[in-house]
mmCIF file of C-alpha atoms in Angstrom:
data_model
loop_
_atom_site.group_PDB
_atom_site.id
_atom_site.type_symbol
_atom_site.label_atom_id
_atom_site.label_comp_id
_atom_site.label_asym_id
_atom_site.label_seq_id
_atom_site.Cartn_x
_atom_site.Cartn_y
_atom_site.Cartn_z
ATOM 1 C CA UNK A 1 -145.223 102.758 49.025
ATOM 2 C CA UNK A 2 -147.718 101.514 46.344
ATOM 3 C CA UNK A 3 -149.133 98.088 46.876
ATOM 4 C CA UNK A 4 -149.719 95.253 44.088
ATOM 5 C CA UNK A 5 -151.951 96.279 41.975
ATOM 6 C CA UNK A 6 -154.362 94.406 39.960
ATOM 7 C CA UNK A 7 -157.501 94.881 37.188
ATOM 8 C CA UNK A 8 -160.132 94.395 36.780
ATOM 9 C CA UNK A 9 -161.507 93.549 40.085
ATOM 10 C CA UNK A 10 -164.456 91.898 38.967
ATOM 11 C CA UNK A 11 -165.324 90.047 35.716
ATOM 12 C CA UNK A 12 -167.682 88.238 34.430
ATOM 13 C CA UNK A 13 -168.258 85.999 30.899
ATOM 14 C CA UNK A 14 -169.423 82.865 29.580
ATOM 15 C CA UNK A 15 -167.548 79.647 29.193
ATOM 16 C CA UNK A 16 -165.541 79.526 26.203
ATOM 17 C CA UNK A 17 -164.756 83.038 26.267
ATOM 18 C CA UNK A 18 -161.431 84.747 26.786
ATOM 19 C CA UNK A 19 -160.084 86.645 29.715
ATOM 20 C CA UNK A 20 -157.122 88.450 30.468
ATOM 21 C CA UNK A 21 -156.310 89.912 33.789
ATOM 22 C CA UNK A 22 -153.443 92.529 34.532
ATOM 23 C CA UNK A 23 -151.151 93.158 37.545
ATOM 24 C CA UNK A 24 -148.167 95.565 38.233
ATOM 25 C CA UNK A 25 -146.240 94.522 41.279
ATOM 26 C CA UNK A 26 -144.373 96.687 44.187
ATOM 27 C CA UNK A 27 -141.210 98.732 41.971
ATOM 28 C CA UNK A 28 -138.238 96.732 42.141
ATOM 29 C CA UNK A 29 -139.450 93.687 43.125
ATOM 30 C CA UNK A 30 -138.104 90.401 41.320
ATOM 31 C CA UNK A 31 -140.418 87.610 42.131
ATOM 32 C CA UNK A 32 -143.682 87.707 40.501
ATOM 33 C CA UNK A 33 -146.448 84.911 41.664
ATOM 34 C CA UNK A 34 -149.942 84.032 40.221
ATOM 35 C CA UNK A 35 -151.931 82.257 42.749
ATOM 36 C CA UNK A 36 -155.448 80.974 41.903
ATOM 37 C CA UNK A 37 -158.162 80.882 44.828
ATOM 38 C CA UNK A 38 -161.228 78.586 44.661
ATOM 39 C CA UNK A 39 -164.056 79.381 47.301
ATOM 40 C CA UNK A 40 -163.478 77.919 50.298
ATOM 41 C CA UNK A 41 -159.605 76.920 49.848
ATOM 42 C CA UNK A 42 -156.479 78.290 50.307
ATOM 43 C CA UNK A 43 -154.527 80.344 47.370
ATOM 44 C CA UNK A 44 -152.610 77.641 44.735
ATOM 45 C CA UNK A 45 -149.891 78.875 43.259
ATOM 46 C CA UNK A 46 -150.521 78.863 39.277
ATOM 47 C CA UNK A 47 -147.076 80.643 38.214
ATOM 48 C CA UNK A 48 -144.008 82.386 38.933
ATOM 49 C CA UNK A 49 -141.917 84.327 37.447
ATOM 50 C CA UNK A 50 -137.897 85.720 38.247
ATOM 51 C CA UNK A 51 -137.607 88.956 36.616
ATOM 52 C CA UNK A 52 -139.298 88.136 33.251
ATOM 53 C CA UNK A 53 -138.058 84.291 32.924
ATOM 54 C CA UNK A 54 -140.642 81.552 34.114
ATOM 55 C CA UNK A 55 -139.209 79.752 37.520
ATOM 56 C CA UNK A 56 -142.379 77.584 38.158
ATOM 57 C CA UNK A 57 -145.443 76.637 36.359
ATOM 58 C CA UNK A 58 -145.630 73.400 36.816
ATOM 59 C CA UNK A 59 -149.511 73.614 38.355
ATOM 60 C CA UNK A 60 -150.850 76.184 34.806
ATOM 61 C CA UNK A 61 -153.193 74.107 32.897
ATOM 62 C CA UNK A 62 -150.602 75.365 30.026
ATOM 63 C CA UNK A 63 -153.728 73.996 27.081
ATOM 64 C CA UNK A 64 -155.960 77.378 27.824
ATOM 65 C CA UNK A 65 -153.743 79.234 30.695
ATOM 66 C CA UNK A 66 -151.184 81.210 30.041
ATOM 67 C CA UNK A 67 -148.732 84.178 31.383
ATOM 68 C CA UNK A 68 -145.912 86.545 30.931
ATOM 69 C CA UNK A 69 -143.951 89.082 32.033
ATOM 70 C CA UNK A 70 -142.929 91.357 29.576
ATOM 71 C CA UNK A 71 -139.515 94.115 30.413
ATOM 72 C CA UNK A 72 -139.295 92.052 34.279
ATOM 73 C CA UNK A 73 -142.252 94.343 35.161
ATOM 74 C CA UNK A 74 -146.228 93.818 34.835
ATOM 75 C CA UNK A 75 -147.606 90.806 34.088
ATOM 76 C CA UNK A 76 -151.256 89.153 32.106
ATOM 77 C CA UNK A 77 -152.470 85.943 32.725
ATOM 78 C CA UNK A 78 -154.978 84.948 30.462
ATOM 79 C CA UNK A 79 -157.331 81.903 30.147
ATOM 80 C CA UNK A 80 -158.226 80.957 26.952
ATOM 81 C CA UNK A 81 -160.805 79.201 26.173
ATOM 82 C CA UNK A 82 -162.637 79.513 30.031
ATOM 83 C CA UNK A 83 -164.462 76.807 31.748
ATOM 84 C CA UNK A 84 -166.977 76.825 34.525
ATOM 85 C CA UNK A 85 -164.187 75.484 37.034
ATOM 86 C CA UNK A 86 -161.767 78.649 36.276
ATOM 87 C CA UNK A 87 -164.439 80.692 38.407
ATOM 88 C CA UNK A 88 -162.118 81.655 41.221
ATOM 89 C CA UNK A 89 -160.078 84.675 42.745
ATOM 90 C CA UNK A 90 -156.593 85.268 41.248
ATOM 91 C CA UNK A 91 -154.387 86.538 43.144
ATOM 92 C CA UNK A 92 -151.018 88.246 41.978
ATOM 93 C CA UNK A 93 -148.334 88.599 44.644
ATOM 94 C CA UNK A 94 -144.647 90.132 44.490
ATOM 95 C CA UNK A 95 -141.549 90.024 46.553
ATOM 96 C CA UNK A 96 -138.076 91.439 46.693
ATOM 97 C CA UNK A 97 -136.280 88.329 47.242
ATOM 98 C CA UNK A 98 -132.649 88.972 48.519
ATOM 99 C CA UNK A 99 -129.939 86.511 48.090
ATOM 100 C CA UNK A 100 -129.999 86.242 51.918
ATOM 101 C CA UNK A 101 -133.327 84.453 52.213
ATOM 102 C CA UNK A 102 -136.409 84.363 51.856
ATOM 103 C CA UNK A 103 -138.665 87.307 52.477
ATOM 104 C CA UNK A 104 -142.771 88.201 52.741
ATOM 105 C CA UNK A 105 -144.927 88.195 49.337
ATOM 106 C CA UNK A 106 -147.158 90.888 48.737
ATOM 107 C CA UNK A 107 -150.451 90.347 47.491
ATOM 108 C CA UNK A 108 -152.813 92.613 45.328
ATOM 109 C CA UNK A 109 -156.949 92.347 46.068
ATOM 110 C CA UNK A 110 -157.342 89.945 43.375
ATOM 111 C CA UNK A 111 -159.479 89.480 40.421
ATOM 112 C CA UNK A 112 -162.890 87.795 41.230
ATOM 113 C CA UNK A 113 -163.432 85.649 37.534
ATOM 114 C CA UNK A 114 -167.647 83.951 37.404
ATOM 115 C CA UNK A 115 -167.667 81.640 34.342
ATOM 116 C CA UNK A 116 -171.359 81.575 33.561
ATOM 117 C CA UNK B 1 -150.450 69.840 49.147
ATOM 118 C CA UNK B 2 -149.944 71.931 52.968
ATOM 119 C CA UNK B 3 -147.395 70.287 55.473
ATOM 120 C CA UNK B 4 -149.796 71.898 58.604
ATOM 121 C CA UNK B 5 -152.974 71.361 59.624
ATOM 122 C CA UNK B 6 -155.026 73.793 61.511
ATOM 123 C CA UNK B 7 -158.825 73.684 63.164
ATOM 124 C CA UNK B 8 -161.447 74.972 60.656
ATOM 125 C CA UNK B 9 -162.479 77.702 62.837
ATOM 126 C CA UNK B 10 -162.417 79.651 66.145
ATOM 127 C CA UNK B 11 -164.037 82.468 68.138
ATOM 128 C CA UNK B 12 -163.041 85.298 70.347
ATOM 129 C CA UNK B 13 -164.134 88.113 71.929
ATOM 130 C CA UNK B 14 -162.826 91.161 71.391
ATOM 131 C CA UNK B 15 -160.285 92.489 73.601
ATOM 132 C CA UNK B 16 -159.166 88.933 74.645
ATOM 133 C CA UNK B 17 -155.994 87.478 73.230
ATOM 134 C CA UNK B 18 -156.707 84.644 70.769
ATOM 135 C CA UNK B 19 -154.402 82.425 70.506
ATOM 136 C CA UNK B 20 -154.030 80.036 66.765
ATOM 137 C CA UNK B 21 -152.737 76.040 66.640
ATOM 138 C CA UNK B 22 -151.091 74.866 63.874
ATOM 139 C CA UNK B 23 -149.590 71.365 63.591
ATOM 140 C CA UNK B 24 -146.385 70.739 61.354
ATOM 141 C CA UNK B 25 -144.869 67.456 62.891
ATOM 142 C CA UNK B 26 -143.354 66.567 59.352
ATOM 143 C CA UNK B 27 -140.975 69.966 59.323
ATOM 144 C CA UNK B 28 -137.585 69.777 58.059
ATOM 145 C CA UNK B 29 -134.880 71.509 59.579
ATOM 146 C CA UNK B 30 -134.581 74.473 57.234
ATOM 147 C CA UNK B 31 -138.109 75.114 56.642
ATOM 148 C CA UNK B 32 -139.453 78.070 58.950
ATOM 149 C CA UNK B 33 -143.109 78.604 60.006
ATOM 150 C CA UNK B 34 -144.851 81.399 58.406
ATOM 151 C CA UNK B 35 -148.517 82.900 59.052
ATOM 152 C CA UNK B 36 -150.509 84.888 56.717
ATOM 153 C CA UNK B 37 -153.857 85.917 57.182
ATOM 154 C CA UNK B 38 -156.647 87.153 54.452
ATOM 155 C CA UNK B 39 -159.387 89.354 55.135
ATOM 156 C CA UNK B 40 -162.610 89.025 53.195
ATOM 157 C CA UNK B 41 -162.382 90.601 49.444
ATOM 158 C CA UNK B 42 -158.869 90.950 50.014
ATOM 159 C CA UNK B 43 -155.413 89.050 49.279
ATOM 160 C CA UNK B 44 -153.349 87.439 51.940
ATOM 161 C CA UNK B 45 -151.037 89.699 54.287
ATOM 162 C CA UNK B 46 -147.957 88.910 55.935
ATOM 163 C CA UNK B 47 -148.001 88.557 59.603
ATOM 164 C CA UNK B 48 -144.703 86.725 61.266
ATOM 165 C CA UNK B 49 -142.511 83.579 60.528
ATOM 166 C CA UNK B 50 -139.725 81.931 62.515
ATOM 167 C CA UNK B 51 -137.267 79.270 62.641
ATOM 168 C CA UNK B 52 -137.143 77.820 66.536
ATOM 169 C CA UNK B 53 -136.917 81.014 68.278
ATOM 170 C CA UNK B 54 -140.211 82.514 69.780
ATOM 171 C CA UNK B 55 -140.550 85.785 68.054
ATOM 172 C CA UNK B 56 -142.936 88.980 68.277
ATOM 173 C CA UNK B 57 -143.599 91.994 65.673
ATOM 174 C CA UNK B 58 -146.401 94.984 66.075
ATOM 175 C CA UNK B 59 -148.719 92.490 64.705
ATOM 176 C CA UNK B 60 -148.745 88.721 67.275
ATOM 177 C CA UNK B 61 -146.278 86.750 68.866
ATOM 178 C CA UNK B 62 -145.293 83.484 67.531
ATOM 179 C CA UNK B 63 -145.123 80.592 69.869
ATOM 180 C CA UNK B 64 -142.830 77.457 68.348
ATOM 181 C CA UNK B 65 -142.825 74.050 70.781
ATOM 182 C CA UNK B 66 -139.019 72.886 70.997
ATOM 183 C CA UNK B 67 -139.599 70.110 68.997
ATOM 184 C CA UNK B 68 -140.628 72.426 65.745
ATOM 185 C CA UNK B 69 -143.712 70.030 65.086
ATOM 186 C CA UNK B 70 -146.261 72.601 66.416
ATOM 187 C CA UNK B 71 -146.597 76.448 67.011
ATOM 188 C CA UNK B 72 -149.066 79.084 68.104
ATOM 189 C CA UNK B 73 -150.027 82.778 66.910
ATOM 190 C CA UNK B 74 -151.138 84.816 69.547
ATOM 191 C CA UNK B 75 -152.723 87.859 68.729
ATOM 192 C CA UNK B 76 -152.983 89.528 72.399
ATOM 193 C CA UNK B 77 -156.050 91.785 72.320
ATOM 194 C CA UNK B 78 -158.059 90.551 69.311
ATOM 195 C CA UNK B 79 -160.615 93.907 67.666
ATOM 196 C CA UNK B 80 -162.746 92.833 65.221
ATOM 197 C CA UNK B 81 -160.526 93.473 62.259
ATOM 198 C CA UNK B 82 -158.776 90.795 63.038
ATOM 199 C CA UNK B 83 -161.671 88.595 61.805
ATOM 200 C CA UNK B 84 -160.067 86.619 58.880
ATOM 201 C CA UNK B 85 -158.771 83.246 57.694
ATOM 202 C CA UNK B 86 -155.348 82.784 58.982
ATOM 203 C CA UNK B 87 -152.860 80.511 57.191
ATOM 204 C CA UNK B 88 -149.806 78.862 58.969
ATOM 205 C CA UNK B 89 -147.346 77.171 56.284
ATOM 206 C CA UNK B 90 -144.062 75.509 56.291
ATOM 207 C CA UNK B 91 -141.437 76.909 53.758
ATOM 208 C CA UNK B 92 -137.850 76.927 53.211
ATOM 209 C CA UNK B 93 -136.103 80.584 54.066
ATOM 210 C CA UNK B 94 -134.799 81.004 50.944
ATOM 211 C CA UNK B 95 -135.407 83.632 47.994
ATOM 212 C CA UNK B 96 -137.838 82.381 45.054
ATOM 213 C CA UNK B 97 -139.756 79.621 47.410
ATOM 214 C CA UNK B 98 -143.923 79.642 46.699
ATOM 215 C CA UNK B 99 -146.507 79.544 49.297
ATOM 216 C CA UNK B 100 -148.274 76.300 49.672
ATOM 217 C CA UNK B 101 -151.544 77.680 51.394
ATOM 218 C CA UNK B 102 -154.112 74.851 53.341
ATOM 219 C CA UNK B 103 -157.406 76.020 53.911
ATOM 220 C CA UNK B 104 -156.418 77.581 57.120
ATOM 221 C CA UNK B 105 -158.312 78.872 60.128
ATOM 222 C CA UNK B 106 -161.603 81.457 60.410
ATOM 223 C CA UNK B 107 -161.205 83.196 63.079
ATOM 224 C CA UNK B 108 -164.604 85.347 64.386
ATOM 225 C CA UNK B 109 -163.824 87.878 66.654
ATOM 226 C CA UNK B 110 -167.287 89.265 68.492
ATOM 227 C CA UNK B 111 -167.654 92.183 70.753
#
């Protein structure tokens, strides 16, 4: 079975620029999470998404953040205009998420953003 | 922010069983205990969660005291690719819930 996939792996640009990063979860699963990961902390959960309608993001800085989920499927997140404090890891995760509970996330190898 | 708190860091050799703390005293009655770990340059994996019961998987066995507030991960003959951060978080079992990650613990696993 495929894993989460996510591009590009690395990028880098200068503050005020735009990026967009891209991530295609595990077939047939519902839940959809962006998680953002400074240095030296744990993952933060940025947004989430059931199918292709928003559930959570109440942590996106929704003035240059922002996400979607077109057809249920893949997903961008894009920052836009970037600051020095966006350099992080993000992290896309997926899960199947059966009515019975609860059940693992998924996550891809992340995008490593540097905001020069 | 995290309901757990874990040590910053911890060594073992390899081939020895190394054995992970985690604190939760605040844990509500329908929130399990789940443990991730991330190796470096990659994103977190799945490793075990459970309610009350002890439980065990290919992976480590999870310890939980009776009163819930603290557990263990025991992975019982560390190699050294099982040097990583390991994250223990408290989260309801039910479908849709985030991870709230802390900063969790390094383990460094030396031959």
């Amino acid at each position: 079975e495929a894993g989460v996939a996510q591009s590009p792996r690395y990028k880098i640009i200068e503050k005020r620029q735009s990026v967009a990063f891209w991530c295609n979860p595990i077939s047939g699963h519902a839940t959809l999470y962006w998680y953002q990961q400074i240095l030296g902390q744990g993952p933060k959960l940025l947004i989430q998404f059931q199918n292709n309608g928003v559930v959570d993001d109440s942590q996106l800085p929704k003035d240059r953040f922002s996400a979607e989920r077109l057809k249920g499927v893949d997903s961008t997140l894009k920052i836009q205009p970037a600051k020095l404090e966006d350099s992080a890891v993000y992290l896309c995760a997926s899960s199947l998420e059966t009515s019975g509970g609860g059940s693992e996330q998924f996550f891809g190898p992340g995008t490593r953003l540097t905001v020069l | 922010d995290a309901k757990t708190t874990q040590p910053p860091s911890m060594d073992c050799a390899e081939g020895r069983a190394a054995n992970l703390p985690c604190n939760h005293s605040t844990i509500s009655g329908n929130e399990y205990v789940y443990w991730y770990r991330q190796i470096h340059s990659q994103g977190p994996q799945y490793i075990i969660h459970g309610l009350k019961n002890n439980e065990t998987n290919e992976m480590a066995s999870l310890i939980i005291t009776e009163d819930r507030k603290s557990s263990t991960l025991i992975l019982p003959h560390a190699t050294l690719r099982d040097t990583a951060v390991y994250y223990c978080i408290v989260r309801v079992h039910q479908a849709g819930t985030a991870l709230i990650f802390g900063k969790g613990t390094t383990l460094s696993v030396s031959s």
